[in-house]
PDB file of C-alpha atoms and ligand atoms in Angstrom:
ATOM      1  CA  MET A   1      22.298 -31.435 -25.024  1.00  0.00           C
ATOM      2  CA  ASN A   2      19.306 -29.124 -25.003  1.00  0.00           C
ATOM      3  CA  LEU A   3      18.756 -27.302 -22.000  1.00  0.00           C
ATOM      4  CA  ILE A   4      16.067 -24.684 -20.832  1.00  0.00           C
ATOM      5  CA  LEU A   5      17.155 -21.976 -18.309  1.00  0.00           C
ATOM      6  CA  PHE A   6      13.649 -21.211 -16.765  1.00  0.00           C
ATOM      7  CA  GLY A   7      12.908 -18.304 -14.223  1.00  0.00           C
ATOM      8  CA  PRO A   8      11.071 -15.056 -13.683  1.00  0.00           C
ATOM      9  CA  PRO A   9      12.447 -11.887 -15.479  1.00  0.00           C
ATOM     10  CA  ALA A  10      15.784 -11.034 -13.978  1.00  0.00           C
ATOM     11  CA  ALA A  11      16.437 -14.074 -12.506  1.00  0.00           C
ATOM     12  CA  GLY A  12      19.981 -14.222 -14.274  1.00  0.00           C
ATOM     13  CA  LYS A  13      19.215 -16.421 -17.078  1.00  0.00           C
ATOM     14  CA  GLY A  14      20.760 -14.273 -19.936  1.00  0.00           C
ATOM     15  CA  THR A  15      24.127 -13.812 -17.852  1.00  0.00           C
ATOM     16  CA  GLN A  16      24.161 -17.645 -16.998  1.00  0.00           C
ATOM     17  CA  ALA A  17      23.373 -18.500 -20.595  1.00  0.00           C
ATOM     18  CA  LYS A  18      26.342 -16.362 -21.937  1.00  0.00           C
ATOM     19  CA  ARG A  19      28.503 -18.039 -19.491  1.00  0.00           C
ATOM     20  CA  LEU A  20      27.563 -21.701 -20.666  1.00  0.00           C
ATOM     21  CA  VAL A  21      27.948 -20.305 -24.454  1.00  0.00           C
ATOM     22  CA  GLU A  22      31.638 -19.810 -23.442  1.00  0.00           C
ATOM     23  CA  THR A  23      32.442 -22.703 -21.302  1.00  0.00           C
ATOM     24  CA  ARG A  24      30.279 -25.384 -22.904  1.00  0.00           C
ATOM     25  CA  LYS A  25      30.183 -24.074 -26.638  1.00  0.00           C
ATOM     26  CA  MET A  26      26.641 -24.303 -26.637  1.00  0.00           C
ATOM     27  CA  VAL A  27      24.173 -21.737 -28.730  1.00  0.00           C
ATOM     28  CA  GLN A  28      22.168 -19.489 -26.627  1.00  0.00           C
ATOM     29  CA  LEU A  29      18.480 -18.919 -28.219  1.00  0.00           C
ATOM     30  CA  SER A  30      17.093 -15.918 -26.339  1.00  0.00           C
ATOM     31  CA  THR A  31      13.823 -14.760 -27.939  1.00  0.00           C
ATOM     32  CA  GLY A  32      14.124 -11.645 -26.108  1.00  0.00           C
ATOM     33  CA  ASP A  33      17.413 -10.741 -27.637  1.00  0.00           C
ATOM     34  CA  MET A  34      15.968 -11.896 -31.201  1.00  0.00           C
ATOM     35  CA  LEU A  35      13.014  -9.543 -30.644  1.00  0.00           C
ATOM     36  CA  ARG A  36      15.114  -6.781 -29.523  1.00  0.00           C
ATOM     37  CA  ALA A  37      17.279  -7.221 -32.713  1.00  0.00           C
ATOM     38  CA  ALA A  38      14.166  -6.938 -34.737  1.00  0.00           C
ATOM     39  CA  ILE A  39      13.270  -3.680 -33.195  1.00  0.00           C
ATOM     40  CA  ALA A  40      16.687  -2.232 -33.726  1.00  0.00           C
ATOM     41  CA  SER A  41      16.655  -3.470 -37.271  1.00  0.00           C
ATOM     42  CA  GLY A  42      13.645  -1.393 -37.880  1.00  0.00           C
ATOM     43  CA  SER A  43      11.892  -4.618 -39.644  1.00  0.00           C
ATOM     44  CA  GLU A  44       8.142  -5.195 -39.908  1.00  0.00           C
ATOM     45  CA  LEU A  45       8.183  -7.649 -37.080  1.00  0.00           C
ATOM     46  CA  GLY A  46      10.173  -5.123 -34.884  1.00  0.00           C
ATOM     47  CA  LYS A  47       7.285  -2.545 -35.240  1.00  0.00           C
ATOM     48  CA  ARG A  48       4.525  -5.256 -34.505  1.00  0.00           C
ATOM     49  CA  VAL A  49       6.197  -6.089 -31.206  1.00  0.00           C
ATOM     50  CA  ALA A  50       7.775  -3.029 -29.919  1.00  0.00           C
ATOM     51  CA  GLY A  51       4.739  -1.827 -28.068  1.00  0.00           C
ATOM     52  CA  ILE A  52       3.897  -5.041 -26.584  1.00  0.00           C
ATOM     53  CA  MET A  53       7.392  -5.633 -25.260  1.00  0.00           C
ATOM     54  CA  GLU A  54       7.543  -2.179 -23.739  1.00  0.00           C
ATOM     55  CA  ARG A  55       4.459  -2.757 -21.767  1.00  0.00           C
ATOM     56  CA  GLY A  56       5.821  -5.969 -20.567  1.00  0.00           C
ATOM     57  CA  ASP A  57       3.246  -8.204 -22.346  1.00  0.00           C
ATOM     58  CA  LEU A  58       4.061 -11.473 -24.059  1.00  0.00           C
ATOM     59  CA  VAL A  59       4.288 -11.357 -27.817  1.00  0.00           C
ATOM     60  CA  SER A  60       2.231 -14.155 -29.538  1.00  0.00           C
ATOM     61  CA  ASP A  61       3.284 -17.651 -29.602  1.00  0.00           C
ATOM     62  CA  ASP A  62       3.417 -17.979 -33.477  1.00  0.00           C
ATOM     63  CA  ILE A  63       5.868 -15.188 -33.642  1.00  0.00           C
ATOM     64  CA  VAL A  64       8.412 -16.571 -30.917  1.00  0.00           C
ATOM     65  CA  ILE A  65       7.862 -20.313 -32.075  1.00  0.00           C
ATOM     66  CA  GLU A  66       8.818 -19.226 -35.695  1.00  0.00           C
ATOM     67  CA  LEU A  67      11.825 -17.383 -34.251  1.00  0.00           C
ATOM     68  CA  ILE A  68      13.165 -20.338 -32.523  1.00  0.00           C
ATOM     69  CA  GLU A  69      12.257 -22.774 -35.185  1.00  0.00           C
ATOM     70  CA  SER A  70      14.399 -20.860 -37.751  1.00  0.00           C
ATOM     71  CA  ARG A  71      17.531 -21.048 -35.630  1.00  0.00           C
ATOM     72  CA  LEU A  72      17.172 -24.695 -34.444  1.00  0.00           C
ATOM     73  CA  PRO A  73      19.437 -25.846 -37.234  1.00  0.00           C
ATOM     74  CA  GLU A  74      22.228 -23.814 -36.126  1.00  0.00           C
ATOM     75  CA  ALA A  75      21.932 -25.018 -32.416  1.00  0.00           C
ATOM     76  CA  GLU A  76      21.796 -28.569 -33.674  1.00  0.00           C
ATOM     77  CA  ALA A  77      25.192 -28.123 -35.590  1.00  0.00           C
ATOM     78  CA  ALA A  78      26.829 -26.558 -32.498  1.00  0.00           C
ATOM     79  CA  GLY A  79      25.634 -29.614 -30.404  1.00  0.00           C
ATOM     80  CA  GLY A  80      23.036 -27.932 -28.433  1.00  0.00           C
ATOM     81  CA  ALA A  81      21.122 -25.112 -27.418  1.00  0.00           C
ATOM     82  CA  ILE A  82      20.497 -23.028 -24.299  1.00  0.00           C
ATOM     83  CA  PHE A  83      16.730 -21.808 -24.477  1.00  0.00           C
ATOM     84  CA  ASP A  84      16.698 -18.646 -22.542  1.00  0.00           C
ATOM     85  CA  GLY A  85      13.117 -16.803 -22.176  1.00  0.00           C
ATOM     86  CA  PHE A  86      11.594 -19.533 -24.205  1.00  0.00           C
ATOM     87  CA  PRO A  87       9.264 -21.204 -23.587  1.00  0.00           C
ATOM     88  CA  ARG A  88       6.871 -19.037 -21.834  1.00  0.00           C
ATOM     89  CA  THR A  89       3.460 -20.613 -22.379  1.00  0.00           C
ATOM     90  CA  LEU A  90       2.206 -24.044 -22.566  1.00  0.00           C
ATOM     91  CA  ALA A  91       1.756 -23.742 -26.364  1.00  0.00           C
ATOM     92  CA  GLN A  92       5.324 -22.525 -26.779  1.00  0.00           C
ATOM     93  CA  ALA A  93       6.518 -25.657 -24.545  1.00  0.00           C
ATOM     94  CA  GLU A  94       4.358 -28.027 -26.659  1.00  0.00           C
ATOM     95  CA  ALA A  95       5.485 -26.612 -29.954  1.00  0.00           C
ATOM     96  CA  LEU A  96       9.039 -26.884 -28.817  1.00  0.00           C
ATOM     97  CA  ASP A  97       8.802 -30.624 -27.909  1.00  0.00           C
ATOM     98  CA  ARG A  98       7.281 -31.357 -31.284  1.00  0.00           C
ATOM     99  CA  MET A  99       9.849 -29.250 -33.325  1.00  0.00           C
ATOM    100  CA  LEU A 100      12.655 -31.137 -31.319  1.00  0.00           C
ATOM    101  CA  GLU A 101      11.102 -34.344 -31.669  1.00  0.00           C
ATOM    102  CA  HIS A 102      10.684 -33.982 -35.521  1.00  0.00           C
ATOM    103  CA  ARG A 103      14.410 -33.338 -35.732  1.00  0.00           C
ATOM    104  CA  GLY A 104      15.188 -36.558 -33.535  1.00  0.00           C
ATOM    105  CA  SER A 105      15.959 -34.445 -30.416  1.00  0.00           C
ATOM    106  CA  ARG A 106      14.667 -33.292 -27.048  1.00  0.00           C
ATOM    107  CA  ILE A 107      15.022 -31.050 -24.247  1.00  0.00           C
ATOM    108  CA  ASP A 108      17.303 -32.762 -21.878  1.00  0.00           C
ATOM    109  CA  GLU A 109      17.079 -30.664 -18.959  1.00  0.00           C
ATOM    110  CA  VAL A 110      15.317 -27.643 -17.336  1.00  0.00           C
ATOM    111  CA  ILE A 111      17.032 -25.488 -14.786  1.00  0.00           C
ATOM    112  CA  ARG A 112      15.038 -23.530 -12.859  1.00  0.00           C
ATOM    113  CA  LEU A 113      16.657 -20.300 -11.239  1.00  0.00           C
ATOM    114  CA  LYS A 114      14.764 -19.689  -7.871  1.00  0.00           C
ATOM    115  CA  VAL A 115      14.930 -16.095  -6.647  1.00  0.00           C
ATOM    116  CA  ASP A 116      12.210 -14.413  -4.632  1.00  0.00           C
ATOM    117  CA  ASP A 117      10.264 -11.464  -5.743  1.00  0.00           C
ATOM    118  CA  GLU A 118      11.692  -9.025  -3.392  1.00  0.00           C
ATOM    119  CA  ALA A 119      15.329  -9.937  -4.878  1.00  0.00           C
ATOM    120  CA  LEU A 120      14.076  -9.520  -8.298  1.00  0.00           C
ATOM    121  CA  MET A 121      12.598  -5.958  -7.716  1.00  0.00           C
ATOM    122  CA  GLN A 122      15.881  -4.881  -6.216  1.00  0.00           C
ATOM    123  CA  ARG A 123      18.056  -6.354  -9.094  1.00  0.00           C
ATOM    124  CA  ILE A 124      15.642  -4.757 -11.474  1.00  0.00           C
ATOM    125  CA  ALA A 125      16.113  -1.302  -9.870  1.00  0.00           C
ATOM    126  CA  GLY A 126      19.767  -1.343 -10.579  1.00  0.00           C
ATOM    127  CA  ARG A 127      19.395  -2.875 -14.057  1.00  0.00           C
ATOM    128  CA  TYR A 128      17.098  -0.133 -15.169  1.00  0.00           C
ATOM    129  CA  ALA A 129      19.683   2.525 -14.410  1.00  0.00           C
ATOM    130  CA  GLU A 130      22.137   0.712 -16.148  1.00  0.00           C
ATOM    131  CA  SER A 131      20.528  -1.063 -19.111  1.00  0.00           C
ATOM    132  CA  GLY A 132      18.042   1.694 -20.098  1.00  0.00           C
ATOM    133  CA  ARG A 133      15.646  -1.162 -21.362  1.00  0.00           C
ATOM    134  CA  PRO A 134      12.280   0.356 -21.666  1.00  0.00           C
ATOM    135  CA  ASP A 135      10.503  -2.832 -20.143  1.00  0.00           C
ATOM    136  CA  ASP A 136      12.797  -2.649 -17.008  1.00  0.00           C
ATOM    137  CA  ASN A 137      10.832   0.328 -15.805  1.00  0.00           C
ATOM    138  CA  PRO A 138       8.795  -0.590 -12.626  1.00  0.00           C
ATOM    139  CA  GLU A 139       5.326  -0.702 -14.131  1.00  0.00           C
ATOM    140  CA  SER A 140       6.580  -2.795 -17.160  1.00  0.00           C
ATOM    141  CA  PHE A 141       8.546  -5.092 -14.954  1.00  0.00           C
ATOM    142  CA  LYS A 142       5.384  -5.626 -12.676  1.00  0.00           C
ATOM    143  CA  VAL A 143       3.324  -6.812 -15.918  1.00  0.00           C
ATOM    144  CA  ARG A 144       6.447  -9.136 -16.912  1.00  0.00           C
ATOM    145  CA  LEU A 145       6.344 -10.684 -13.284  1.00  0.00           C
ATOM    146  CA  ASP A 146       2.657 -11.152 -13.622  1.00  0.00           C
ATOM    147  CA  ALA A 147       3.095 -12.795 -16.983  1.00  0.00           C
ATOM    148  CA  TYR A 148       5.677 -15.105 -15.540  1.00  0.00           C
ATOM    149  CA  ASN A 149       3.500 -16.133 -12.565  1.00  0.00           C
ATOM    150  CA  THR A 150       0.285 -16.535 -14.699  1.00  0.00           C
ATOM    151  CA  GLN A 151       1.434 -17.842 -18.049  1.00  0.00           C
ATOM    152  CA  THR A 152       4.919 -19.155 -17.344  1.00  0.00           C
ATOM    153  CA  ALA A 153       5.387 -20.705 -13.811  1.00  0.00           C
ATOM    154  CA  PRO A 154       2.398 -23.328 -14.817  1.00  0.00           C
ATOM    155  CA  LEU A 155       5.003 -24.932 -17.131  1.00  0.00           C
ATOM    156  CA  LEU A 156       6.958 -26.114 -13.849  1.00  0.00           C
ATOM    157  CA  PRO A 157       4.526 -29.072 -13.531  1.00  0.00           C
ATOM    158  CA  TYR A 158       4.684 -29.799 -17.234  1.00  0.00           C
ATOM    159  CA  TYR A 159       8.441 -30.386 -17.162  1.00  0.00           C
ATOM    160  CA  GLN A 160       8.338 -32.011 -13.615  1.00  0.00           C
ATOM    161  CA  GLY A 161       5.916 -34.393 -15.214  1.00  0.00           C
ATOM    162  CA  GLN A 162       8.676 -35.185 -17.846  1.00  0.00           C
ATOM    163  CA  LYS A 163      11.238 -35.557 -14.842  1.00  0.00           C
ATOM    164  CA  LYS A 164      13.755 -32.863 -16.498  1.00  0.00           C
ATOM    165  CA  LEU A 165      13.148 -30.161 -13.801  1.00  0.00           C
ATOM    166  CA  VAL A 166      16.157 -29.462 -11.713  1.00  0.00           C
ATOM    167  CA  GLU A 167      16.078 -26.430  -9.345  1.00  0.00           C
ATOM    168  CA  VAL A 168      19.014 -24.191  -8.715  1.00  0.00           C
ATOM    169  CA  ASP A 169      19.397 -21.316  -6.056  1.00  0.00           C
ATOM    170  CA  GLY A 170      19.536 -18.237  -8.162  1.00  0.00           C
ATOM    171  CA  MET A 171      20.125 -15.941  -4.951  1.00  0.00           C
ATOM    172  CA  GLY A 172      23.737 -16.152  -4.634  1.00  0.00           C
ATOM    173  CA  SER A 173      26.424 -14.276  -6.756  1.00  0.00           C
ATOM    174  CA  ILE A 174      26.872 -14.914 -10.437  1.00  0.00           C
ATOM    175  CA  GLU A 175      29.637 -17.318  -9.580  1.00  0.00           C
ATOM    176  CA  ALA A 176      27.631 -19.262  -6.820  1.00  0.00           C
ATOM    177  CA  VAL A 177      24.766 -19.645  -9.211  1.00  0.00           C
ATOM    178  CA  ALA A 178      26.925 -20.659 -12.176  1.00  0.00           C
ATOM    179  CA  ALA A 179      28.551 -23.492  -9.741  1.00  0.00           C
ATOM    180  CA  GLY A 180      24.774 -24.576  -8.886  1.00  0.00           C
ATOM    181  CA  ILE A 181      24.270 -24.939 -12.630  1.00  0.00           C
ATOM    182  CA  ASP A 182      27.423 -26.904 -13.462  1.00  0.00           C
ATOM    183  CA  LYS A 183      26.731 -29.171 -10.571  1.00  0.00           C
ATOM    184  CA  ALA A 184      23.137 -29.857 -12.011  1.00  0.00           C
ATOM    185  CA  LEU A 185      24.635 -30.303 -15.459  1.00  0.00           C
ATOM    186  CA  ASP A 186      27.410 -32.716 -14.633  1.00  0.00           C
ATOM    187  CA  LYS A 187      24.968 -34.888 -12.613  1.00  0.00           C
ATOM    188  CA  ALA A 188      22.497 -35.011 -15.676  1.00  0.00           C
ATOM    189  CA  ARG A 189      25.283 -36.608 -17.932  1.00  0.00           C
TER     190      ARG A 189
HETATM  191  P1  AMP B 201      13.282 -11.226 -22.034  1.00  0.00           P
HETATM  192  O1  AMP B 201      14.671 -10.668 -22.686  1.00  0.00           O
HETATM  193  O2  AMP B 201      13.451 -12.856 -22.354  1.00  0.00           O
HETATM  194  O3  AMP B 201      13.077 -10.785 -20.710  1.00  0.00           O
HETATM  195  O4  AMP B 201      12.108 -10.963 -22.914  1.00  0.00           O
HETATM  196  C1  AMP B 201      11.831  -9.529 -23.219  1.00  0.00           C
HETATM  197  C2  AMP B 201      10.366  -9.400 -23.680  1.00  0.00           C
HETATM  198  O5  AMP B 201      10.446  -9.910 -25.013  1.00  0.00           O
HETATM  199  C3  AMP B 201       9.229 -10.035 -22.901  1.00  0.00           C
HETATM  200  O6  AMP B 201       8.734  -9.292 -21.777  1.00  0.00           O
HETATM  201  C4  AMP B 201       8.213 -10.399 -23.979  1.00  0.00           C
HETATM  202  O7  AMP B 201       7.378  -9.176 -24.239  1.00  0.00           O
HETATM  203  C5  AMP B 201       9.096 -10.930 -25.081  1.00  0.00           C
HETATM  204  N1  AMP B 201       9.315 -12.127 -25.283  1.00  0.00           N
HETATM  205  C6  AMP B 201      10.574 -12.738 -25.095  1.00  0.00           C
HETATM  206  N2  AMP B 201      10.429 -14.121 -25.131  1.00  0.00           N
HETATM  207  C7  AMP B 201       9.193 -14.269 -25.355  1.00  0.00           C
HETATM  208  C8  AMP B 201       8.463 -15.649 -25.321  1.00  0.00           C
HETATM  209  N3  AMP B 201       8.938 -16.793 -25.447  1.00  0.00           N
HETATM  210  N4  AMP B 201       7.053 -15.488 -25.702  1.00  0.00           N
HETATM  211  C9  AMP B 201       6.414 -14.291 -25.609  1.00  0.00           C
HETATM  212  N5  AMP B 201       6.913 -13.051 -25.342  1.00  0.00           N
HETATM  213  C10 AMP B 201       8.574 -13.057 -25.414  1.00  0.00           C
END
């Protein structure tokens, strides 16, 4: 089963993806994690994306599509992927559909975590203090939220058109959101 965890920055996608890795033995494919690893390793790719990420802008579609493509065999071997933070543009969503189709596979479900902007701003204030992530600072976070609203949210009708979109309330505790996701997944089976 291939699943997309969809939602704005700080909606809890990473936390919930990690839990699904444990409970369902799926593979988490987080482009944000891959890019941060590239920066930490000091690679050419890391040098190219560091400034873009720090500002809160999106890196180019080509880069993230290639990162995801290189990890699809591993996810397939594990029986499925949880896409976390990808796709973020229509071009990425279409590329993902093509890549999976080419491998005889598909996206089965898109789970949208719904969280209001006010709650996101509060969460991020707490997370910045803890994580020290440079793009969690208030200015960059605003750019990330804008990128979500202008470039990523338009994917919702795309997946709705494919009848794959399920909405889960992302405002509760980690456990409550997890229960909502489990319910959505069990229904999909
Ligand atoms: P995340 O950890 O998913 O919030 O991603 C952190 C940052 O990495 C984003 O603000 C973007 O700069 C970059 N990034 C991650 N995934 C993508 C993507 N699918 N497309 C473009 N940029 C991305």
